[in-house]
Coordinates of C-alpha atoms in Angstrom, one line a residue:
Chain A
M27 CA 142.6 207.6 77.4
G28 CA 142.5 209.3 74.0
K29 CA 146.1 208.5 73.4
Y30 CA 145.5 204.9 74.2
I31 CA 142.5 204.6 71.9
L32 CA 144.6 206.2 69.1
K33 CA 147.4 203.7 69.7
R34 CA 145.0 200.8 69.5
L35 CA 143.4 202.1 66.3
L36 CA 146.9 202.5 64.7
Y37 CA 147.7 199.0 65.8
M38 CA 144.8 197.8 63.7
I39 CA 146.6 198.6 60.5
P40 CA 149.4 196.0 60.7
M41 CA 146.9 193.6 62.1
M42 CA 144.6 194.0 59.1
F43 CA 147.6 193.6 56.8
C44 CA 148.4 190.3 58.6
V45 CA 144.8 189.1 58.1
I46 CA 144.9 189.9 54.4
L47 CA 148.2 188.1 54.0
M48 CA 147.0 185.1 56.0
V49 CA 143.8 184.7 54.0
F50 CA 145.8 185.2 50.7
L51 CA 148.4 182.6 51.6
I52 CA 145.7 180.1 52.6
M53 CA 143.9 180.6 49.3
A54 CA 147.1 180.6 47.3
F55 CA 148.8 177.5 48.7
T56 CA 145.7 175.2 48.4
P57 CA 144.7 173.4 45.3
G58 CA 141.9 174.5 43.0
D59 CA 141.4 177.5 40.7
P60 CA 138.5 179.8 40.0
A61 CA 137.9 178.5 36.5
T62 CA 137.4 174.9 37.7
N63 CA 135.0 176.0 40.4
V64 CA 133.0 178.5 38.3
L65 CA 132.8 177.1 34.8
P66 CA 130.8 174.0 34.0
L67 CA 132.5 170.6 34.4
T68 CA 132.6 170.1 30.6
A69 CA 134.6 173.3 30.0
E70 CA 137.7 172.8 27.8
P71 CA 141.1 173.3 29.4
E72 CA 141.8 176.2 27.0
V73 CA 138.6 178.0 28.1
K74 CA 139.6 177.5 31.7
A75 CA 143.1 178.8 31.1
A76 CA 141.6 181.8 29.3
F77 CA 139.2 182.5 32.2
N78 CA 142.1 182.3 34.8
E79 CA 144.1 184.6 32.5
R80 CA 141.3 187.1 32.2
V81 CA 140.6 187.4 35.9
G82 CA 144.3 187.6 36.7
Y83 CA 144.6 184.3 38.6
S84 CA 147.4 183.0 36.4
D85 CA 149.8 185.9 37.4
N86 CA 152.4 184.9 39.9
L87 CA 151.8 185.3 43.7
F88 CA 153.5 188.6 44.1
E89 CA 151.7 190.2 41.2
R90 CA 148.3 188.9 42.5
F91 CA 148.9 190.2 46.0
G92 CA 150.2 193.6 44.6
N93 CA 147.2 193.9 42.3
Y94 CA 144.9 193.2 45.2
M95 CA 146.5 195.7 47.5
N96 CA 146.6 198.3 44.7
G97 CA 142.9 197.8 44.1
L98 CA 142.2 198.0 47.8
L99 CA 144.0 201.3 48.2
H100 CA 142.0 202.7 45.3
G101 CA 138.7 201.2 46.6
N102 CA 138.2 199.2 43.4
V103 CA 138.6 195.4 43.8
L104 CA 137.2 193.3 41.0
S105 CA 135.4 190.1 41.7
Y106 CA 136.6 187.1 39.6
T107 CA 133.1 186.0 38.6
T108 CA 131.3 189.3 37.9
Q109 CA 134.3 191.5 37.1
E110 CA 132.5 194.2 39.1
N111 CA 133.7 196.2 42.1
I112 CA 133.3 194.2 45.3
F113 CA 132.6 197.3 47.4
G114 CA 129.5 197.9 45.3
E115 CA 128.2 194.5 46.1
L116 CA 129.2 194.9 49.8
A117 CA 127.3 198.2 50.0
L118 CA 124.2 196.4 48.8
R119 CA 124.6 193.4 51.2
F120 CA 125.9 195.0 54.3
P121 CA 122.7 197.0 55.2
I122 CA 120.7 193.8 55.0
T123 CA 123.0 191.8 57.3
I124 CA 123.2 194.7 59.7
R125 CA 119.5 195.2 59.8
V126 CA 118.8 191.5 60.6
G127 CA 121.8 191.2 62.9
L128 CA 121.2 194.4 64.9
L129 CA 117.5 193.6 65.4
A130 CA 118.3 190.1 66.6
F131 CA 121.1 191.4 68.8
C132 CA 118.9 194.0 70.5
I133 CA 116.0 191.6 71.1
S134 CA 118.3 188.8 72.5
A135 CA 120.3 191.3 74.6
V136 CA 117.2 192.6 76.3
I137 CA 115.5 189.3 76.8
G138 CA 118.7 187.3 77.6
V139 CA 120.1 189.7 80.1
S140 CA 116.8 190.4 81.9
L141 CA 116.1 186.6 82.1
G142 CA 119.5 186.1 83.6
I143 CA 119.1 188.9 86.1
M144 CA 115.6 187.7 87.1
S145 CA 116.7 184.1 87.6
A146 CA 119.7 185.1 89.6
I147 CA 117.6 187.3 92.0
K148 CA 115.1 184.5 92.5
Q149 CA 117.5 181.6 92.5
Y150 CA 115.9 178.1 92.4
S151 CA 112.4 179.7 91.8
F152 CA 110.1 178.4 89.1
L153 CA 111.3 181.0 86.7
D154 CA 114.9 180.2 87.4
T155 CA 114.4 176.5 86.8
T156 CA 112.4 177.1 83.6
V157 CA 115.1 179.5 82.2
T158 CA 117.9 177.1 83.1
I159 CA 116.2 174.1 81.4
F160 CA 115.4 176.2 78.4
A161 CA 119.0 177.5 78.2
V162 CA 120.5 174.0 78.5
L163 CA 118.1 172.6 75.8
F164 CA 118.5 175.4 73.3
A165 CA 122.3 175.5 73.7
S166 CA 122.3 171.9 72.3
I167 CA 119.9 172.4 69.4
P168 CA 121.7 173.7 66.3
S169 CA 120.3 176.9 64.9
F170 CA 119.6 175.3 61.5
F171 CA 117.4 172.7 63.1
V172 CA 115.5 175.5 65.1
A173 CA 115.1 177.3 61.8
M174 CA 113.8 174.2 60.0
M175 CA 111.3 173.5 62.7
L176 CA 110.1 177.1 62.7
I177 CA 109.7 176.9 58.9
L178 CA 107.9 173.6 59.2
Y179 CA 105.3 175.0 61.7
F180 CA 104.9 178.6 60.7
A181 CA 105.5 178.5 57.0
V182 CA 104.6 174.9 55.9
Y183 CA 101.7 174.0 58.2
K184 CA 100.2 177.4 59.2
G185 CA 101.3 179.3 56.1
M186 CA 101.5 182.4 58.2
L187 CA 105.0 183.5 57.4
P188 CA 107.3 183.3 54.4
S189 CA 110.2 180.9 54.7
F190 CA 112.7 182.6 52.3
G191 CA 113.7 186.0 51.0
L192 CA 113.0 189.4 52.5
E193 CA 110.4 190.6 50.0
A194 CA 107.3 190.3 52.2
G195 CA 108.0 193.2 54.6
W196 CA 108.2 192.6 58.3
R197 CA 106.7 189.1 58.0
S198 CA 109.8 187.8 56.3
Y199 CA 112.0 189.0 59.2
V200 CA 110.1 187.1 61.9
L201 CA 111.5 183.6 61.3
P202 CA 115.2 184.6 60.8
L203 CA 115.1 186.9 63.8
A204 CA 113.4 184.2 65.9
T205 CA 116.1 181.7 64.9
L206 CA 118.9 184.1 65.8
V207 CA 117.3 185.2 69.0
L208 CA 116.5 181.6 70.2
S209 CA 120.1 180.5 69.6
S210 CA 121.8 183.4 71.3
I211 CA 119.6 183.8 74.4
P212 CA 120.7 180.6 76.2
M213 CA 124.4 181.6 76.5
L214 CA 123.5 185.2 77.4
S215 CA 121.0 184.3 80.1
R216 CA 123.3 181.6 81.6
L217 CA 126.3 183.9 81.7
T218 CA 124.3 186.8 83.2
R219 CA 122.9 184.5 85.8
S220 CA 126.2 183.1 86.9
A221 CA 127.9 186.6 86.8
M222 CA 125.1 188.0 89.0
L223 CA 125.2 185.1 91.4
D224 CA 128.9 185.5 91.7
A225 CA 128.6 189.2 92.4
M226 CA 125.7 188.7 94.9
S227 CA 127.9 186.4 97.0
Q228 CA 130.6 189.0 97.4
D229 CA 131.4 190.8 100.7
Y230 CA 130.5 194.2 99.3
I231 CA 126.9 193.1 98.8
R232 CA 126.7 191.9 102.4
T233 CA 128.1 195.3 103.4
A234 CA 125.6 197.2 101.3
R235 CA 122.7 195.2 102.8
A236 CA 124.1 195.6 106.3
K237 CA 124.3 199.3 106.0
G238 CA 120.6 199.3 105.1
C239 CA 120.7 199.8 101.4
A240 CA 117.4 199.1 99.7
E241 CA 117.4 195.7 97.9
K242 CA 116.7 197.3 94.6
R243 CA 119.7 199.5 94.9
V244 CA 121.8 196.6 96.0
I245 CA 120.9 194.6 92.9
W246 CA 120.9 197.4 90.3
K247 CA 123.7 199.5 91.5
H248 CA 126.1 197.2 93.3
A249 CA 125.6 193.7 91.9
L250 CA 124.8 194.5 88.3
K251 CA 127.6 196.9 87.8
N252 CA 130.1 194.3 89.1
A253 CA 128.5 191.5 87.0
S254 CA 128.4 193.5 83.8
M255 CA 132.0 192.9 82.7
P256 CA 131.7 189.3 81.4
V257 CA 128.2 190.0 80.1
L258 CA 129.5 193.0 78.2
T259 CA 132.3 191.0 76.8
L260 CA 129.9 188.4 75.4
L261 CA 127.5 191.1 74.1
I262 CA 130.2 193.0 72.2
T263 CA 131.8 190.0 70.7
G264 CA 128.3 188.8 69.8
L265 CA 127.6 192.2 68.2
A266 CA 130.8 191.9 66.1
A267 CA 129.7 188.4 65.1
T268 CA 126.2 189.5 64.0
M269 CA 127.8 192.1 61.7
G270 CA 129.5 189.2 59.9
G271 CA 126.1 187.7 59.4
S272 CA 125.2 184.2 60.2
V273 CA 126.1 182.1 57.2
I274 CA 123.8 179.3 58.2
V275 CA 120.7 181.4 58.9
E276 CA 121.2 183.5 55.7
Q277 CA 121.6 180.3 53.8
I278 CA 118.4 178.7 55.1
F279 CA 116.2 181.8 54.6
T280 CA 118.1 182.9 51.4
I281 CA 118.9 186.3 52.7
P282 CA 121.2 188.2 50.4
G283 CA 123.6 189.2 53.1
I284 CA 127.4 189.0 53.8
G285 CA 127.2 185.4 55.0
T286 CA 125.9 184.0 51.7
Y287 CA 128.3 186.3 49.8
M288 CA 131.2 184.7 51.7
L289 CA 129.9 181.2 51.0
T290 CA 129.6 181.7 47.3
G291 CA 133.0 183.5 47.3
V292 CA 134.6 180.5 49.0
N293 CA 132.8 178.0 46.7
D294 CA 133.9 179.8 43.6
K295 CA 137.5 180.3 44.9
N296 CA 136.8 184.0 44.3
V297 CA 140.0 185.1 46.2
P298 CA 139.3 188.9 46.2
V299 CA 135.8 188.4 47.6
V300 CA 137.0 186.2 50.4
M301 CA 139.9 188.5 51.2
T302 CA 137.7 191.6 51.2
C303 CA 135.1 190.0 53.4
A304 CA 137.8 188.8 55.8
L305 CA 139.2 192.3 55.9
V306 CA 135.9 194.0 56.6
L307 CA 134.9 191.4 59.2
S308 CA 138.3 191.6 61.0
F309 CA 138.0 195.4 61.0
I310 CA 134.6 195.2 62.7
F311 CA 135.9 192.7 65.2
M312 CA 139.0 194.8 66.1
A313 CA 136.9 197.9 66.4
A314 CA 134.5 196.1 68.7
M315 CA 137.5 195.0 70.9
V316 CA 138.7 198.6 71.2
M317 CA 135.1 199.6 72.1
L318 CA 135.1 196.8 74.7
D319 CA 138.3 198.1 76.3
V320 CA 136.8 201.6 76.5
C321 CA 133.7 200.2 78.2
Y322 CA 135.9 198.3 80.7
A323 CA 137.7 201.6 81.6
L324 CA 134.3 203.3 82.0
I325 CA 132.8 200.6 84.2
D326 CA 135.8 199.6 86.3
P327 CA 137.6 202.5 88.0
K328 CA 140.6 200.2 88.6
I329 CA 141.1 199.7 84.9
G330 CA 140.2 203.3 84.1
A331 CA 142.9 204.6 86.5
R332 CA 145.6 202.9 84.4
Y333 CA 144.8 205.2 81.4
K334 CA 144.7 208.5 83.4
K335 CA 148.3 209.6 83.6
Chain B
M20 CA 144.2 148.8 116.2
N21 CA 145.0 152.4 116.1
E22 CA 147.5 151.9 113.4
K23 CA 144.9 150.1 111.3
K24 CA 142.5 153.0 111.7
L25 CA 145.2 155.4 110.6
K26 CA 146.0 153.3 107.6
N27 CA 142.3 153.2 106.7
L28 CA 142.2 157.0 107.1
A29 CA 145.2 157.5 104.9
H30 CA 143.8 155.1 102.3
H31 CA 140.5 156.9 102.4
S32 CA 141.9 160.3 102.0
R33 CA 144.0 159.2 99.0
N34 CA 140.9 158.3 97.1
S35 CA 138.7 161.0 98.4
L36 CA 139.1 163.6 95.7
A37 CA 138.0 161.3 92.8
A38 CA 135.4 159.8 95.1
D39 CA 134.1 163.2 96.1
V40 CA 133.9 164.2 92.4
F41 CA 132.0 161.0 91.6
K42 CA 129.7 161.5 94.6
R43 CA 128.9 165.1 93.6
F44 CA 128.4 164.1 90.0
M45 CA 125.9 161.3 91.0
H46 CA 123.9 163.8 93.2
N47 CA 123.4 166.0 90.1
K48 CA 120.2 164.7 88.5
A49 CA 120.7 166.5 85.2
A50 CA 124.3 165.2 84.9
V51 CA 123.2 161.6 85.6
V52 CA 120.4 161.9 83.0
G53 CA 123.1 163.2 80.5
A54 CA 125.5 160.4 81.4
V55 CA 122.8 157.7 80.9
L56 CA 121.8 159.3 77.6
L57 CA 125.4 159.5 76.5
F58 CA 126.0 155.8 77.5
I59 CA 123.0 154.8 75.3
I60 CA 124.4 156.8 72.4
L61 CA 127.9 155.2 72.9
L62 CA 126.2 151.8 72.8
C63 CA 124.6 152.8 69.5
I64 CA 127.9 153.8 68.1
L65 CA 129.7 150.6 69.2
F66 CA 127.0 148.2 68.1
A67 CA 125.6 150.0 65.1
D68 CA 126.6 147.1 62.8
L69 CA 124.8 144.5 64.9
V70 CA 121.5 146.4 64.8
A71 CA 121.7 147.5 61.1
P72 CA 124.5 146.4 58.8
Y73 CA 126.3 149.2 57.0
S74 CA 125.0 147.9 53.7
M75 CA 121.5 149.2 54.7
V76 CA 122.9 152.8 54.8
T77 CA 123.4 153.0 51.1
A78 CA 120.8 150.4 50.0
Y79 CA 118.3 152.0 47.7
D80 CA 114.7 150.8 47.6
S81 CA 113.1 152.8 44.9
S82 CA 109.7 151.3 45.6
A83 CA 109.7 152.8 49.1
R84 CA 110.7 156.4 48.5
L85 CA 109.7 158.9 51.2
S86 CA 107.7 156.4 53.1
P87 CA 106.8 157.6 56.6
P88 CA 108.0 155.7 59.8
S89 CA 106.5 152.2 59.8
A90 CA 107.2 148.8 61.3
E91 CA 109.5 148.0 58.4
H92 CA 111.4 151.3 58.4
W93 CA 111.3 152.6 61.9
F94 CA 112.3 156.1 61.0
G95 CA 110.9 156.0 57.5
T96 CA 112.9 156.3 54.3
D97 CA 114.4 159.3 52.5
N98 CA 114.0 160.6 49.0
L99 CA 116.1 157.8 47.5
G100 CA 114.4 155.1 49.5
R101 CA 117.2 154.6 52.0
D102 CA 116.3 153.5 55.5
L103 CA 116.6 156.5 57.8
F104 CA 117.0 154.4 61.0
A105 CA 120.2 152.8 59.6
R106 CA 121.5 156.2 58.4
V107 CA 120.9 158.0 61.7
L108 CA 122.4 155.1 63.6
H109 CA 125.6 155.0 61.5
G110 CA 125.6 158.8 61.3
S111 CA 126.3 158.8 65.1
R112 CA 129.7 157.3 64.4
I113 CA 130.5 160.1 62.0
S114 CA 129.2 163.0 64.0
V115 CA 130.4 161.9 67.4
G116 CA 133.7 160.7 65.8
I117 CA 134.3 164.0 64.2
G118 CA 133.6 165.8 67.5
A119 CA 135.7 163.6 69.7
G120 CA 138.5 163.1 67.2
A121 CA 138.9 166.8 66.5
T122 CA 138.7 167.7 70.2
L123 CA 141.4 165.1 71.2
V124 CA 143.9 166.3 68.5
S125 CA 143.1 170.0 69.2
L126 CA 143.5 169.3 72.9
A127 CA 147.0 167.8 72.5
I128 CA 148.2 170.5 70.2
S129 CA 146.7 173.3 72.3
A130 CA 148.2 171.9 75.5
V131 CA 151.7 171.9 74.0
I132 CA 151.3 175.4 72.7
A133 CA 149.8 176.7 75.9
S134 CA 152.7 175.1 77.9
F135 CA 155.2 177.0 75.8
C136 CA 153.3 180.2 76.5
A137 CA 153.4 179.6 80.2
M138 CA 157.1 178.7 80.3
S139 CA 158.6 181.4 78.0
K140 CA 157.7 185.1 77.8
K141 CA 159.1 185.4 74.3
A142 CA 157.2 182.4 73.0
D143 CA 154.1 183.7 74.7
F144 CA 154.4 187.1 73.0
F145 CA 154.9 185.6 69.6
I146 CA 152.1 183.0 69.9
M147 CA 149.6 185.6 71.3
R148 CA 150.2 187.9 68.4
V149 CA 149.6 185.1 65.9
I150 CA 146.4 184.2 67.8
D151 CA 145.3 187.9 67.8
V152 CA 145.5 187.9 64.0
V153 CA 143.7 184.5 63.5
N154 CA 141.0 185.4 66.0
C155 CA 140.1 188.5 64.0
V156 CA 138.8 186.3 61.1
P157 CA 135.5 184.6 61.9
S158 CA 136.1 181.0 62.5
I159 CA 133.3 179.9 60.2
L160 CA 135.0 181.8 57.3
L161 CA 138.3 180.0 58.1
A162 CA 136.5 176.6 58.2
M163 CA 134.7 177.4 55.0
M164 CA 137.9 178.3 53.2
F165 CA 139.7 175.1 54.3
L166 CA 136.7 172.8 53.5
A167 CA 135.8 174.3 50.2
I168 CA 139.4 173.9 49.1
M169 CA 140.2 170.5 50.5
G170 CA 136.8 169.1 49.6
G171 CA 134.3 167.6 52.0
S172 CA 135.1 164.4 53.7
V173 CA 135.1 163.1 57.3
L174 CA 138.9 163.4 57.6
N175 CA 139.0 166.9 56.1
M176 CA 136.2 168.0 58.4
M177 CA 138.2 166.8 61.4
I178 CA 141.4 168.5 60.2
T179 CA 139.5 171.7 59.6
L180 CA 137.8 171.8 62.9
T181 CA 141.0 171.0 64.7
I182 CA 142.9 173.9 63.0
V183 CA 140.0 176.3 63.5
S184 CA 139.6 175.4 67.2
V185 CA 143.2 175.5 68.3
P186 CA 143.5 179.3 68.8
S187 CA 140.6 179.6 71.2
F188 CA 141.5 176.4 73.0
V189 CA 145.1 177.7 73.5
L190 CA 143.7 180.9 75.0
H191 CA 141.5 178.9 77.4
I192 CA 144.3 176.4 78.5
R193 CA 146.8 179.3 78.7
S194 CA 144.5 181.2 81.1
V195 CA 144.1 178.1 83.3
I196 CA 147.8 177.4 83.2
L197 CA 148.8 180.9 84.0
G198 CA 146.6 180.8 87.1
V199 CA 148.5 177.7 88.2
V200 CA 152.0 179.0 87.4
E201 CA 151.5 181.8 89.8
Q202 CA 151.0 179.4 92.7
D203 CA 153.7 179.0 95.4
Y204 CA 154.4 175.3 94.7
I205 CA 155.4 176.2 91.2
H206 CA 157.8 178.8 92.5
A207 CA 159.1 176.2 94.9
A208 CA 159.7 173.7 92.2
R209 CA 161.5 176.3 90.1
V210 CA 163.7 177.4 93.0
S211 CA 164.5 173.8 93.8
G212 CA 165.9 173.4 90.3
S213 CA 163.3 171.5 88.3
S214 CA 163.6 171.8 84.6
P215 CA 160.8 173.7 82.8
V216 CA 159.6 170.5 81.1
K217 CA 159.4 168.7 84.4
I218 CA 157.5 171.5 86.0
V219 CA 154.9 171.6 83.2
V220 CA 154.4 167.8 83.0
K221 CA 154.6 167.0 86.8
H222 CA 153.2 170.1 88.5
V223 CA 151.3 172.5 86.1
L224 CA 149.3 170.1 83.9
P225 CA 148.0 167.9 86.8
N226 CA 146.8 171.0 88.6
A227 CA 145.2 172.5 85.5
I228 CA 143.6 169.3 84.2
N229 CA 140.0 169.7 85.7
P230 CA 138.9 172.9 83.9
I231 CA 140.6 171.6 80.8
I232 CA 138.6 168.3 80.9
V233 CA 135.4 170.3 81.3
E234 CA 136.3 172.6 78.4
A235 CA 137.2 169.6 76.2
T236 CA 133.9 167.9 77.0
M237 CA 131.9 171.0 76.0
M238 CA 134.1 171.2 72.9
I239 CA 133.1 167.8 71.6
S240 CA 129.5 168.9 71.4
S241 CA 130.3 172.3 69.9
M242 CA 132.6 170.7 67.3
M243 CA 129.8 168.2 66.5
L244 CA 127.4 171.1 66.0
S245 CA 129.8 173.0 63.8
A246 CA 130.5 170.0 61.7
A247 CA 126.7 169.5 61.3
G248 CA 126.3 173.2 60.4
L249 CA 129.1 173.1 57.8
S250 CA 127.6 169.9 56.3
F251 CA 124.2 171.6 56.4
I252 CA 125.3 174.5 54.2
G253 CA 126.7 172.0 51.8
I254 CA 130.5 172.2 52.2
G255 CA 131.0 169.5 54.8
V256 CA 130.8 165.8 54.6
T257 CA 129.7 164.8 51.1
P258 CA 126.3 163.1 50.4
P259 CA 126.7 159.3 50.5
S260 CA 128.0 159.4 54.1
P261 CA 125.1 159.5 56.6
E262 CA 126.3 162.7 58.4
W263 CA 123.5 164.2 60.4
G264 CA 123.9 167.8 59.1
A265 CA 124.1 166.6 55.5
M266 CA 120.9 164.6 56.0
L267 CA 119.2 167.8 57.2
N268 CA 120.5 169.6 54.1
Y269 CA 118.6 167.4 51.7
A270 CA 115.7 167.1 54.0
Q271 CA 115.2 170.8 53.3
G272 CA 113.6 170.1 49.9
Y273 CA 111.1 167.6 51.4
L274 CA 110.0 169.6 54.4
R275 CA 106.4 169.6 53.1
T276 CA 106.1 166.0 52.1
A277 CA 108.4 164.3 54.5
P278 CA 109.1 166.4 57.6
Y279 CA 110.3 163.3 59.6
M280 CA 113.4 163.4 57.3
A281 CA 114.4 166.6 59.0
I282 CA 113.0 166.0 62.5
I283 CA 114.8 162.7 63.2
P284 CA 118.4 163.5 62.3
G285 CA 117.8 167.0 64.0
L286 CA 116.7 165.3 67.2
A287 CA 119.7 163.0 67.0
I288 CA 122.1 165.9 66.9
A289 CA 120.2 167.8 69.6
L290 CA 120.0 164.8 72.0
T291 CA 123.7 163.9 71.5
A292 CA 124.8 167.5 72.1
L293 CA 122.5 167.8 75.1
S294 CA 123.8 164.6 76.7
I295 CA 127.4 165.8 76.3
N296 CA 126.6 169.3 77.6
L297 CA 124.8 167.9 80.6
V298 CA 127.8 165.7 81.4
G299 CA 130.2 168.6 80.9
D300 CA 128.1 170.8 83.2
G301 CA 127.9 168.1 85.8
L302 CA 131.7 167.6 85.7
R303 CA 132.3 171.3 86.1
D304 CA 130.0 171.4 89.2
A305 CA 131.5 168.2 90.5
F306 CA 135.1 169.4 90.1
D307 CA 134.5 172.7 91.7
P308 CA 131.4 172.9 93.8
K309 CA 131.8 176.7 94.3
T310 CA 131.1 177.6 90.7
G311 CA 128.0 176.9 88.7
R312 CA 125.2 176.8 91.2

């Protein structure tokens, strides 16, 4: 198992290089330059050329890529617009994104999974129908609309909660968290429900019941363990996604996280920022995938046996 | 007499699959509601010009800025005095058009790539490695990169969403196709000397089509929502076009004075996505009664 994990971790290095290269090529072979996007429309061509020259955008492709990789290895990549180290900015923004993302993730994981389990156990009950209708409805409402309606009611009409920034303590976290939770619960509860129903209809559940196993034990030990694989997959990919921050939610609530940083980076054609963000996010995603495989091996003895040689 | 009966039976059984699917679909209340809703939305898309000519979409009426819904302006007017009813109505063409168009193109491309995967181990290995790399980057970042660079327009939005959705769509179709390829009748076709292309076109795709149709239906609504989201953060379809997400974007500034400016386009997005999702769910249950419920 340890050897397998090590192999997977080493495999991440070439993958991350490919990600950097891909993002670099997309940014390089598409029109536009940082000066045009950053400087005011009235800027003289000479001023623009000087700007591009200063940030190093007018070097040729190989030099630009080499410079970036060199900076990356020394942990010092300069942003085009601020000429400051990107990692400093990331160190400020990451904790914010992670705080919001992790909180939202934990709340929605607990609520979503338990709603799914409850509606599977009591199929077609009042609770099940309500949860299903809620899930179908909220899966169709875009998160920014949910956010705007929450702002409209709680911030504009009631004036109870702030609608932007994170300066007002816990109050300013309520609306962004509510938006994220409301938009991730539907999928989680639906998937948990269908995975549980699937597991409950299997032969081993009938066997467990026939041998006189208590219903609680049947559900928690036999059904849930077998239903946990798809749910876990969704949870861990969701966790990786929350680390990247929701651009839309961060944009609405003006949260200074990774999402808004990426958006300004893209809008300014700030190539180093976009590349570094892509690198960090892809690292998180790949690490999450390794974690997922380890979880699979722990849950499913059939998969676990493959690594025990 | 007997022969006639047999003929009837044979005729009946030939139509029974589609008929069964239709019957099961019609028994699903939610799916029928979705289908009716979707039909109404399609009527709106087709006859938008008859109800409100396109000139109304961009016509300014500076004397009637931010007026709430009334008999004259059913959905009210926006900050420039444009009629919201006409804008939402014509916006349906853009939003649903982007969703459906991007899905169709993405479906065609993904089906071809996935067929290559199913037919050749080497191609499969190569394509999967490429998808591994692309999947590591959040799709919203990819979409933002393409859109910010190409500039926001309906066509660019469709191209972007197509490119961004192909990897995950290929993965889905591939998994469906690989399930079919393992079946005995495919082995039989291969042993009897059919060419790979013939096997894919004649045997694999027809047997894999149902889950792909369901996935494609769901994809229309998710692409529509992504398009609206990208326009909402200001890098999607540019202002004069009445795209629903873009309309919500500038409704943000008037939430206090004119909340209907946000509520109406938002409801339009939600209702359209809901109807498509309900139809997709209904189709899935109708195709395969074992799953879902």
